[in-house]
CSV table of C-alpha atoms in Angstrom, one decimal:
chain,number,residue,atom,x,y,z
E,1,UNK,CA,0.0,0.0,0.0
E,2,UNK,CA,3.0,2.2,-1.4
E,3,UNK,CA,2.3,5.8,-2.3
E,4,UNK,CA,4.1,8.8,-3.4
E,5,UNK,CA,3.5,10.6,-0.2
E,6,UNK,CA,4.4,7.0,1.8
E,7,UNK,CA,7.6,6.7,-0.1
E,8,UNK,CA,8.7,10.2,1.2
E,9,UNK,CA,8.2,9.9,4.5
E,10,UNK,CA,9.9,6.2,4.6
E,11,UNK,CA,6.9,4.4,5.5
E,12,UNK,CA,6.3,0.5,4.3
E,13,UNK,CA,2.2,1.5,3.9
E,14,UNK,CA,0.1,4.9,3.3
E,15,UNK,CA,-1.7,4.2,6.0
E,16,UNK,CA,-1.2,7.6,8.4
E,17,UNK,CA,-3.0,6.3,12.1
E,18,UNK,CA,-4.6,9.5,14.6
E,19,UNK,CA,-4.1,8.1,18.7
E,20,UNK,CA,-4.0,9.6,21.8
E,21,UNK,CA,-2.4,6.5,22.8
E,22,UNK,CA,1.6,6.8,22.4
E,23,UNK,CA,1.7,3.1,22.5
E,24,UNK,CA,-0.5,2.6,19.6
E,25,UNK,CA,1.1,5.5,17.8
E,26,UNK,CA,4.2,3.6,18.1
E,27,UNK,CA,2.8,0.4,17.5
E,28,UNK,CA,1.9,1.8,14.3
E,29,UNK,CA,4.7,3.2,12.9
E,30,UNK,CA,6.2,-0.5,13.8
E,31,UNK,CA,3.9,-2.1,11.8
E,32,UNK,CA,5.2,0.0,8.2
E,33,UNK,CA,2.3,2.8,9.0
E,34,UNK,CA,2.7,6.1,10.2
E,35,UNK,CA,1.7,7.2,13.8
E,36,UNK,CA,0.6,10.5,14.6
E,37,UNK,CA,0.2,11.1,18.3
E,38,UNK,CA,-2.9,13.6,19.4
E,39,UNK,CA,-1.6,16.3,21.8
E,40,UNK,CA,-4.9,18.0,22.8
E,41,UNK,CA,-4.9,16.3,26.3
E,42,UNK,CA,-1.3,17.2,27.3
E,43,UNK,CA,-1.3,20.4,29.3
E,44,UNK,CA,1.8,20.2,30.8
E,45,UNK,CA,5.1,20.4,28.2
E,46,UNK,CA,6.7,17.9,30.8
E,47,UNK,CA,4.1,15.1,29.9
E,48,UNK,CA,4.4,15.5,26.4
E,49,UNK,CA,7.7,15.3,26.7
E,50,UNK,CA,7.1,12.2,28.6
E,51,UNK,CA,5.2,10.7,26.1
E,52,UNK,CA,7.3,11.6,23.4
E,53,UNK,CA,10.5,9.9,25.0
E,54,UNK,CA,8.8,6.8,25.2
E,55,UNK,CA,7.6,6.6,21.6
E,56,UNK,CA,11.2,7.5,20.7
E,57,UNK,CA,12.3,4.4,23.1
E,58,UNK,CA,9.4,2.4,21.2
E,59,UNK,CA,9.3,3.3,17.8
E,60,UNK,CA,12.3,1.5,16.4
E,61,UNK,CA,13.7,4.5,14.4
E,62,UNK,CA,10.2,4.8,11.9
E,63,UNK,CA,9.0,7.9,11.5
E,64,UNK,CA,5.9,9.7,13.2
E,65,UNK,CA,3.8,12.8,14.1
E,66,UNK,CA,2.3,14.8,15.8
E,67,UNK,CA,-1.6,16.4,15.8
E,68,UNK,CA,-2.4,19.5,17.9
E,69,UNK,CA,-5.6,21.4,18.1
E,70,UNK,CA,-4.2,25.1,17.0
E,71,UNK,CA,-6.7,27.9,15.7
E,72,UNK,CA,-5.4,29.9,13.1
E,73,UNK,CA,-6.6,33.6,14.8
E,74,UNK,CA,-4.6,34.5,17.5
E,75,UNK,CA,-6.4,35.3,20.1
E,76,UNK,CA,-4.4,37.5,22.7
E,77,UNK,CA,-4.2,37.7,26.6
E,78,UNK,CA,-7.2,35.1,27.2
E,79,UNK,CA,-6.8,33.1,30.0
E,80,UNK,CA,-8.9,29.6,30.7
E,81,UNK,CA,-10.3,31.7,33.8
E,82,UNK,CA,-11.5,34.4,31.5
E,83,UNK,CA,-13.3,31.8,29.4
E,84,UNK,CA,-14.8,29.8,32.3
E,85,UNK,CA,-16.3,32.8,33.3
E,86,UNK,CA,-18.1,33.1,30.5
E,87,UNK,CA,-20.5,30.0,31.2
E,88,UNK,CA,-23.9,30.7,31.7
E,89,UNK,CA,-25.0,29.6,35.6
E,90,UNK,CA,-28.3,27.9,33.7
E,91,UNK,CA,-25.5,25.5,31.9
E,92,UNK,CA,-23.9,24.8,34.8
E,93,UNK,CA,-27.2,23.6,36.4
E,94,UNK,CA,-28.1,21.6,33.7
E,95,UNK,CA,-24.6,19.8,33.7
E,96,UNK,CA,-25.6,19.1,38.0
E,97,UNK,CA,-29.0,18.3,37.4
E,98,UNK,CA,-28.3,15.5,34.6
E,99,UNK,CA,-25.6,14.2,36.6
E,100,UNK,CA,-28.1,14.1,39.6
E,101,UNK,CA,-30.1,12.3,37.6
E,102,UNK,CA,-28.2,9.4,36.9
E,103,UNK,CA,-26.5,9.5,40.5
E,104,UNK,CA,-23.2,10.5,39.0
E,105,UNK,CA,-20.6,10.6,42.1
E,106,UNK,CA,-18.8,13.7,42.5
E,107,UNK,CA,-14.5,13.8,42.3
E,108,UNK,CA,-12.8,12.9,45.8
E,109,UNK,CA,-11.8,16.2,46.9
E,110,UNK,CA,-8.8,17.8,45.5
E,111,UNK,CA,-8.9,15.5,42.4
E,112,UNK,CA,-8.7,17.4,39.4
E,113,UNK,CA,-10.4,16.7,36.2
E,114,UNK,CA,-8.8,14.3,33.7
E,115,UNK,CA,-10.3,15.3,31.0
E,116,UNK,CA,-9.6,19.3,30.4
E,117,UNK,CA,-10.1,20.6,26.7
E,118,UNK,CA,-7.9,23.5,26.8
E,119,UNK,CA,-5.6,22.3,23.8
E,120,UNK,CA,-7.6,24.7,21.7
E,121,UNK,CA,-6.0,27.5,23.5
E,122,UNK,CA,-3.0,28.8,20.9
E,123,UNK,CA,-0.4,29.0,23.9
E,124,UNK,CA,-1.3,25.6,24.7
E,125,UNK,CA,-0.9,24.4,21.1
E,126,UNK,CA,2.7,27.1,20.8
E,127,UNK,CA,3.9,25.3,24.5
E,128,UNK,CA,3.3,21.4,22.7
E,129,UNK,CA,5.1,22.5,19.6
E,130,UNK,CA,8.3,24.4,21.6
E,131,UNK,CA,8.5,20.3,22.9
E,132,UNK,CA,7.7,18.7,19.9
E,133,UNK,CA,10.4,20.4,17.6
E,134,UNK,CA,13.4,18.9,20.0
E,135,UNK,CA,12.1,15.3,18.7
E,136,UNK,CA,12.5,14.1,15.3
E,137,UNK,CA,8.7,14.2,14.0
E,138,UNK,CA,7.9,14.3,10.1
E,139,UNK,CA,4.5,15.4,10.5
E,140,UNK,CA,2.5,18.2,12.3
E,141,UNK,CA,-0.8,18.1,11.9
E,142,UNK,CA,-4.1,20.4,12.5
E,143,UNK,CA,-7.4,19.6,13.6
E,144,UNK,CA,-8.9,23.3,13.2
E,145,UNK,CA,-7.5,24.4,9.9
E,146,UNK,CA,-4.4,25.9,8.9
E,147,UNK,CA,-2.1,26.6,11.4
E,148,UNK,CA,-1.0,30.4,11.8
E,149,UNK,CA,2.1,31.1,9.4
E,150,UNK,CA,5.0,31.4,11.5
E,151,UNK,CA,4.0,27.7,12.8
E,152,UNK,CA,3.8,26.5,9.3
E,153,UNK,CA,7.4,28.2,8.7
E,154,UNK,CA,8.6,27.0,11.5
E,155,UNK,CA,8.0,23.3,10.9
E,156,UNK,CA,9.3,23.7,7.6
E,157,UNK,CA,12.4,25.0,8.5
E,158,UNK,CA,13.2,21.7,10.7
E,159,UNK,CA,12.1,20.2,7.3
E,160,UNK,CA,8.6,18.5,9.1
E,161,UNK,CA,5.5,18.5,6.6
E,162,UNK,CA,2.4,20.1,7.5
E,163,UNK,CA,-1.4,19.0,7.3
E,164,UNK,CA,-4.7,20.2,7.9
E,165,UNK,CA,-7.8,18.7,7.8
E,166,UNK,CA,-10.7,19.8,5.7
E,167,UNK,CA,-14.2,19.2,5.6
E,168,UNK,CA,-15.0,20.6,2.3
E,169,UNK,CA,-13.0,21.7,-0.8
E,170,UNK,CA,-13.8,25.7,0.0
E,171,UNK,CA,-11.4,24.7,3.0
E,172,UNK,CA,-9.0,22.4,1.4
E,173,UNK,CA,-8.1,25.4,-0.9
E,174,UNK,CA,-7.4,27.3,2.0
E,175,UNK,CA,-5.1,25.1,3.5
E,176,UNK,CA,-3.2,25.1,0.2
E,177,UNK,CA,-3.3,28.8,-0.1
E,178,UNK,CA,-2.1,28.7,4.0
E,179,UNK,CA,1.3,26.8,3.1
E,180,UNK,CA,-0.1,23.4,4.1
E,181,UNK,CA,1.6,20.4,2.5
E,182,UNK,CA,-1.2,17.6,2.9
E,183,UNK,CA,-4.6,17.7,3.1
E,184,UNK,CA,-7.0,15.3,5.0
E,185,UNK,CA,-10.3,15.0,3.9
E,186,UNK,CA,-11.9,14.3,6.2
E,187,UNK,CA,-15.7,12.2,5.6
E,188,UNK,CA,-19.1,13.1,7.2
E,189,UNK,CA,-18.8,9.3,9.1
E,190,UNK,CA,-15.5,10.2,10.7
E,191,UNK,CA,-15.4,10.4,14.3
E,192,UNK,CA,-14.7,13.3,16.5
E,193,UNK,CA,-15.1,17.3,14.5
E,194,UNK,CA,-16.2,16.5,11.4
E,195,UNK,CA,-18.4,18.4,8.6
E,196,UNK,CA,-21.7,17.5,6.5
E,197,UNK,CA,-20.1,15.6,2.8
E,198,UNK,CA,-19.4,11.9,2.9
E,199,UNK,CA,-16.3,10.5,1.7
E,200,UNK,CA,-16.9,9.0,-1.3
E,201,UNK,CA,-18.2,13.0,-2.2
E,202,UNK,CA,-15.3,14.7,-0.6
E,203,UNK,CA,-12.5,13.0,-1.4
E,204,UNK,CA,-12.0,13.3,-5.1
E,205,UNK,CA,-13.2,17.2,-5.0
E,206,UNK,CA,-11.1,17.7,-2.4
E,207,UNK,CA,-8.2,15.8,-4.6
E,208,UNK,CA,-9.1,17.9,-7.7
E,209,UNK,CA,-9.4,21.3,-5.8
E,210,UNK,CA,-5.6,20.8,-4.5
E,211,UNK,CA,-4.1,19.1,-6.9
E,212,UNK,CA,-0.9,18.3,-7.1
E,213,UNK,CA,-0.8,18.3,-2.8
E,214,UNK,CA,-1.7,14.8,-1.7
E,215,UNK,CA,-4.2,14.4,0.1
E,216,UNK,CA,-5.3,12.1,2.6
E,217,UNK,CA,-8.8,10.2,2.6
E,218,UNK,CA,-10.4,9.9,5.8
E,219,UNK,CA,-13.8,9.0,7.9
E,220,UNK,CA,-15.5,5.6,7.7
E,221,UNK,CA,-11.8,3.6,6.9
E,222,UNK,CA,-11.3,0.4,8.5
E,223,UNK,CA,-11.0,-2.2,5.7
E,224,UNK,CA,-8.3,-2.9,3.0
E,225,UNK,CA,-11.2,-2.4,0.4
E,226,UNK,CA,-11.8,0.9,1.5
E,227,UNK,CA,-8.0,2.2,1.6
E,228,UNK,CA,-8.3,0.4,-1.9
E,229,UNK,CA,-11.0,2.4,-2.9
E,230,UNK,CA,-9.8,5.8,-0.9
E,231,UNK,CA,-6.6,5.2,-3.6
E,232,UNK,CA,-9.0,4.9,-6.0
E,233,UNK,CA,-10.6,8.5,-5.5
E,234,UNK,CA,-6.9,10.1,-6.0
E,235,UNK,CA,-6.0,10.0,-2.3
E,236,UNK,CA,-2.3,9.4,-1.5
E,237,UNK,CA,-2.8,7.5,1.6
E,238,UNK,CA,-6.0,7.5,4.3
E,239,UNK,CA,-5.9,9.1,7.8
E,240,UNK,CA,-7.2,6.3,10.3
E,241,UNK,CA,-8.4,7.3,13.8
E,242,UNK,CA,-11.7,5.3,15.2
E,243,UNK,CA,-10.5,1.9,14.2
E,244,UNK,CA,-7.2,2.0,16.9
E,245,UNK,CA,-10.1,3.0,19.7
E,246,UNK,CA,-10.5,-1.2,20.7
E,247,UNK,CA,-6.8,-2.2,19.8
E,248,UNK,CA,-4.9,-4.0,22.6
E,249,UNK,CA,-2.1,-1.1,23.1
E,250,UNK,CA,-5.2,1.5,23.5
E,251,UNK,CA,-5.4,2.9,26.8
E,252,UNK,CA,-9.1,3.6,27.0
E,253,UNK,CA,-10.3,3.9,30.9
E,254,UNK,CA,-13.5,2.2,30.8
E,255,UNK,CA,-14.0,-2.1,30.5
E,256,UNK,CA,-17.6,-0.9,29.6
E,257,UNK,CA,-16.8,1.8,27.3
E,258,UNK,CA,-15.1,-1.1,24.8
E,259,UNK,CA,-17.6,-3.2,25.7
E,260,UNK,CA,-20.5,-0.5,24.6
E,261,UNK,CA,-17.9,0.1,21.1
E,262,UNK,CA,-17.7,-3.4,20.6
E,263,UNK,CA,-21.8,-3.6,20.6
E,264,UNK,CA,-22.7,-0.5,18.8
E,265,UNK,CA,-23.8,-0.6,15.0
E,266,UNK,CA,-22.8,1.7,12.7
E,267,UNK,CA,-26.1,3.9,13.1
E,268,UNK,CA,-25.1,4.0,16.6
E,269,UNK,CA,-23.1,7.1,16.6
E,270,UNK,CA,-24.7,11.2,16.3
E,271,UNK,CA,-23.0,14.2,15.3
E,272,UNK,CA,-23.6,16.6,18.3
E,273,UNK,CA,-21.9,19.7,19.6
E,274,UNK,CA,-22.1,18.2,23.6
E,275,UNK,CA,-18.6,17.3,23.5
E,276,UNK,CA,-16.7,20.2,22.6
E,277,UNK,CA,-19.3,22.8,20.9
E,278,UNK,CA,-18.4,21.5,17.8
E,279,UNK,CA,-20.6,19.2,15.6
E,280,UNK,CA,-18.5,16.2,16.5
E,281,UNK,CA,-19.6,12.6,16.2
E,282,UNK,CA,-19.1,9.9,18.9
E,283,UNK,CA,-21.7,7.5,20.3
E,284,UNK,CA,-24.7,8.2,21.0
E,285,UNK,CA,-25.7,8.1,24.9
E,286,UNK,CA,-28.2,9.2,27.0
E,287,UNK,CA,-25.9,12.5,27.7
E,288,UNK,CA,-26.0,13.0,23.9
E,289,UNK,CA,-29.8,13.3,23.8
E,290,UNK,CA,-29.8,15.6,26.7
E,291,UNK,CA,-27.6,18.3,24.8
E,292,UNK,CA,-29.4,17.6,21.8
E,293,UNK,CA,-33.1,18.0,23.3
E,294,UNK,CA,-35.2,20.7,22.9
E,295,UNK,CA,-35.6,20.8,26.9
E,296,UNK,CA,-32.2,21.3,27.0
E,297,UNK,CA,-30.5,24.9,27.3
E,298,UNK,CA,-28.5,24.4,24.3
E,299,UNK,CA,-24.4,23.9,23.5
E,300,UNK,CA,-22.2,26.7,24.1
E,301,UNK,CA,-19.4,27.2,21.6
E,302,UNK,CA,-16.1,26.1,21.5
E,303,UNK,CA,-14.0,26.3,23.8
E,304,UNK,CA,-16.9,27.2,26.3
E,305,UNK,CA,-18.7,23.5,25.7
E,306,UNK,CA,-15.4,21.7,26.8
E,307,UNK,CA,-14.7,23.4,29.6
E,308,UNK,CA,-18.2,23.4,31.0
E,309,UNK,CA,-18.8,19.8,30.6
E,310,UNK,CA,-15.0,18.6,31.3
E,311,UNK,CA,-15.8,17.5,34.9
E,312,UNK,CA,-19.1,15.7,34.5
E,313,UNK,CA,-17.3,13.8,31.2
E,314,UNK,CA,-14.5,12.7,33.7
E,315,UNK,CA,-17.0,12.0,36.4
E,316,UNK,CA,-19.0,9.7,34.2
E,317,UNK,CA,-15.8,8.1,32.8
E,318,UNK,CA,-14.6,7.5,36.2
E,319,UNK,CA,-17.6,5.7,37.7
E,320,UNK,CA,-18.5,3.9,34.2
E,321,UNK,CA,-21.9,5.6,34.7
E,322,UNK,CA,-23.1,3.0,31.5
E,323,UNK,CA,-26.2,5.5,30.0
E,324,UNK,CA,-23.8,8.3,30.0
E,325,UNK,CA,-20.7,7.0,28.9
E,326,UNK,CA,-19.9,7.6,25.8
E,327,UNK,CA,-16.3,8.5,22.9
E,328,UNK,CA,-15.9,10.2,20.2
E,329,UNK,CA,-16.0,7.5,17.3
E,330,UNK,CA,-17.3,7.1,13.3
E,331,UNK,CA,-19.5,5.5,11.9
E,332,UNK,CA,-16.9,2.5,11.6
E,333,UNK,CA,-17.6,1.2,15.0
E,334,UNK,CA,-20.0,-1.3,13.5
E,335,UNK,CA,-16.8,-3.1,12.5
E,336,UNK,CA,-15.2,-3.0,15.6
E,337,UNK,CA,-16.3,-6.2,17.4
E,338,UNK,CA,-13.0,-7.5,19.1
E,339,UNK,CA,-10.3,-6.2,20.5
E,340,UNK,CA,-7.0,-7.1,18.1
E,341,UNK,CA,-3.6,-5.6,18.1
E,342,UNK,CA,-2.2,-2.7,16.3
E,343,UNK,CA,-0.2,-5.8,13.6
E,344,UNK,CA,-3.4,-7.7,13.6
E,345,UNK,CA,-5.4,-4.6,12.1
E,346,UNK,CA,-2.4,-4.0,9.7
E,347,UNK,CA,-2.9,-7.7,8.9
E,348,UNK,CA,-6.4,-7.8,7.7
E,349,UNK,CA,-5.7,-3.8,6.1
E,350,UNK,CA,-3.1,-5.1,3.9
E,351,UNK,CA,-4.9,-8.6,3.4
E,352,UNK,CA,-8.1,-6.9,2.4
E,353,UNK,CA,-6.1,-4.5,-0.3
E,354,UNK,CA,-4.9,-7.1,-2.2
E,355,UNK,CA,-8.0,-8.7,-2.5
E,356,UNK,CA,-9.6,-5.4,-3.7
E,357,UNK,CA,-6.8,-5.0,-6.0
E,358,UNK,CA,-6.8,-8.6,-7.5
E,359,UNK,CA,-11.0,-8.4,-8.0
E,360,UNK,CA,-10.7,-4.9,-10.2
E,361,UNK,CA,-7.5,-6.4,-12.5
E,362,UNK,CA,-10.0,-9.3,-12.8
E,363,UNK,CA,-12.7,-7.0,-13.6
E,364,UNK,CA,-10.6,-5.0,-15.7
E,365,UNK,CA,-9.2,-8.0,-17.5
E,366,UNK,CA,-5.9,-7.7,-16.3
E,367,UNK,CA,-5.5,-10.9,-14.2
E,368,UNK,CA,-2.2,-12.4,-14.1
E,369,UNK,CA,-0.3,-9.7,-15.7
């Protein structure tokens, strides 16, 4: 599953995986992909530095990334105080009633949220990147659009690539007007922030609009027929990040958080804004509906949504609170019935290529040649 774009970065497969998990980021870039580590939890420097060492420990020289959460307007002199106190008191009781309702136990005292969204804040995303840039990553990556300029000339200058992801071709153009080097377009049945056209739509527009930057298909990928097909559609490689959720290096929290992943269909997700503020899809829970009902006093935007609901999400994780709990996945989940490792999903990726590849030569009359 050679590409251009897999051949320049040195990896065996164009297969480009999104974790939070450093061990599956790693495991990736083991198995001849290429792991791109999500920084939007890491709020210290000192643990992404951390976490960064060990994948350097782990990786077995192959190359990886990394993905921050950066807005391309500077924003100046905003503090996370001066955003929390811009949350409505009415949200705030709504967060404490819901919880009441489902008897969600409160935080031992002096324990501190797990679960903090403030990666959006550009000092945040500058503080990651002062780290990152002392360890030998190929790829930054944006999950709100085009980085601000100095950041893209920056990572050019230590010779990383930059990419951005795009929910439309109005914003994939931007991204190439912005300096960016790849773009990831990114399918309506992707999980976590993701915008309104499916793949099968986006992908080649995005491909023509930007043409000659690769691009990178993403959103409802979790098969070798479908990385075959994403190849198809012009894409360069495909950007993989629901599918790592049940791997055995993942690091989710919650024994019934896989369990509810390995049981949900792929209807079983929503696009709502509870999360972050966003439309962003994840499974749908009983929490879900409560954002999303007209009883309800509405999301705020982002970054106020995060903040305002990082407690409760922690709370519910903590205590497995089962109608509640809930991740930000795609529409792929209804393929993700067991948990396998990070080689065993490269395995049937790889195995599943082939066979798409074999079937159109046979189709096309070119079987054997």
């Amino acid at each position: 599953m050679q590409t251009e774009l897999s051949k320049k970065l040195g990896v065996e497969h164009a297969v480009f995986g999104f974790t939070p998990f450093p061990a599956v980021a790693a495991a990736i870039s083991r198995a001849g992909g290429f792991g791109v580590l999500g920084a939007v939890r890491y709020t210290a420097p000192d643990e992404l530095k951390r976490d960064l060492d060990w994948i350097e420990a782990h990786v077995d020289g192959k190359p990886y990334g990394l993905d921050v959460v950066m807005p391309a307007k500077k924003v100046e002199g905003v503090t996370e105080a001066d955003v929390e106190a811009m949350i409505p008191e009415g949200h705030r009781q709504f967060v404490r009633d819901t919880l009441a309702k489902y008897g969600v136990p409160e935080l031992a005292e002096g324990e501190a949220s797990g679960w903090r969204i403030t990666g959006w804040m550009e000092q945040v995303a500058r503080n990651q990147l002062d780290v990152a840039f002392d360890y030998p990553i190929r790829l930054l990556a944006n999950a709100l659009g085009s980085p601000p300029a100095d950041v893209v000339a920056s990572a050019h200058e230590q010779n990383v690539l930059v990419a951005a992801l795009a929910g439309s071709a109005r914003h994939a153009v931007k991204h190439r007007e912005g300096g960016i080097d790849i773009v990831v377009a990114q399918g309506y049945e992707a999980g976590g922030h993701t915008g309104d056209i499916a793949s099968m739509v986006l992908t080649p527009e995005v491909v023509e609009a930007v043409a000659p930057l690769p691009v990178l298909a993403a959103g409802g990928i979790g098969s070798g027929q479908q990385v075959a097909a994403a190849l198809a559609l012009g894409a360069q490689g495909v950007w993989l990040g629901s599918i790592w959720l049940t791997t055995t290096e993942a690091e989710l929290p919650s024994p019934k958080l896989i369990e509810k992943l390995f049981a949900a269909g792929s209807g079983d997700t929503v696009r709502s804004r509870a999360l972050t503020g966003k439309p962003a899809r994840q499974l749908r829970t009983e929490w879900t509906d409560a954002w999303d009902s007209a009883d309800g006093p509405g999301t705020l935007p982002m970054p106020l949504q995060g903040l305002l609901v990082a407690d409760a999400v922690s709370r519910i994780q903590k205590y497995e609170v089962e109608p509640l709990l809930g991740t930000p996945v795609g529409q792929i989940v209804g393929r993700m019935t067991s948990e396998r490792s990070v080689q065993a999903v490269f395995d049937d990726l790889t195995r599943g290529f082939e066979e798409a590849v074999d079937r159109i030569n046979r189709i096309a009359g070119r079987s054997g040649q």
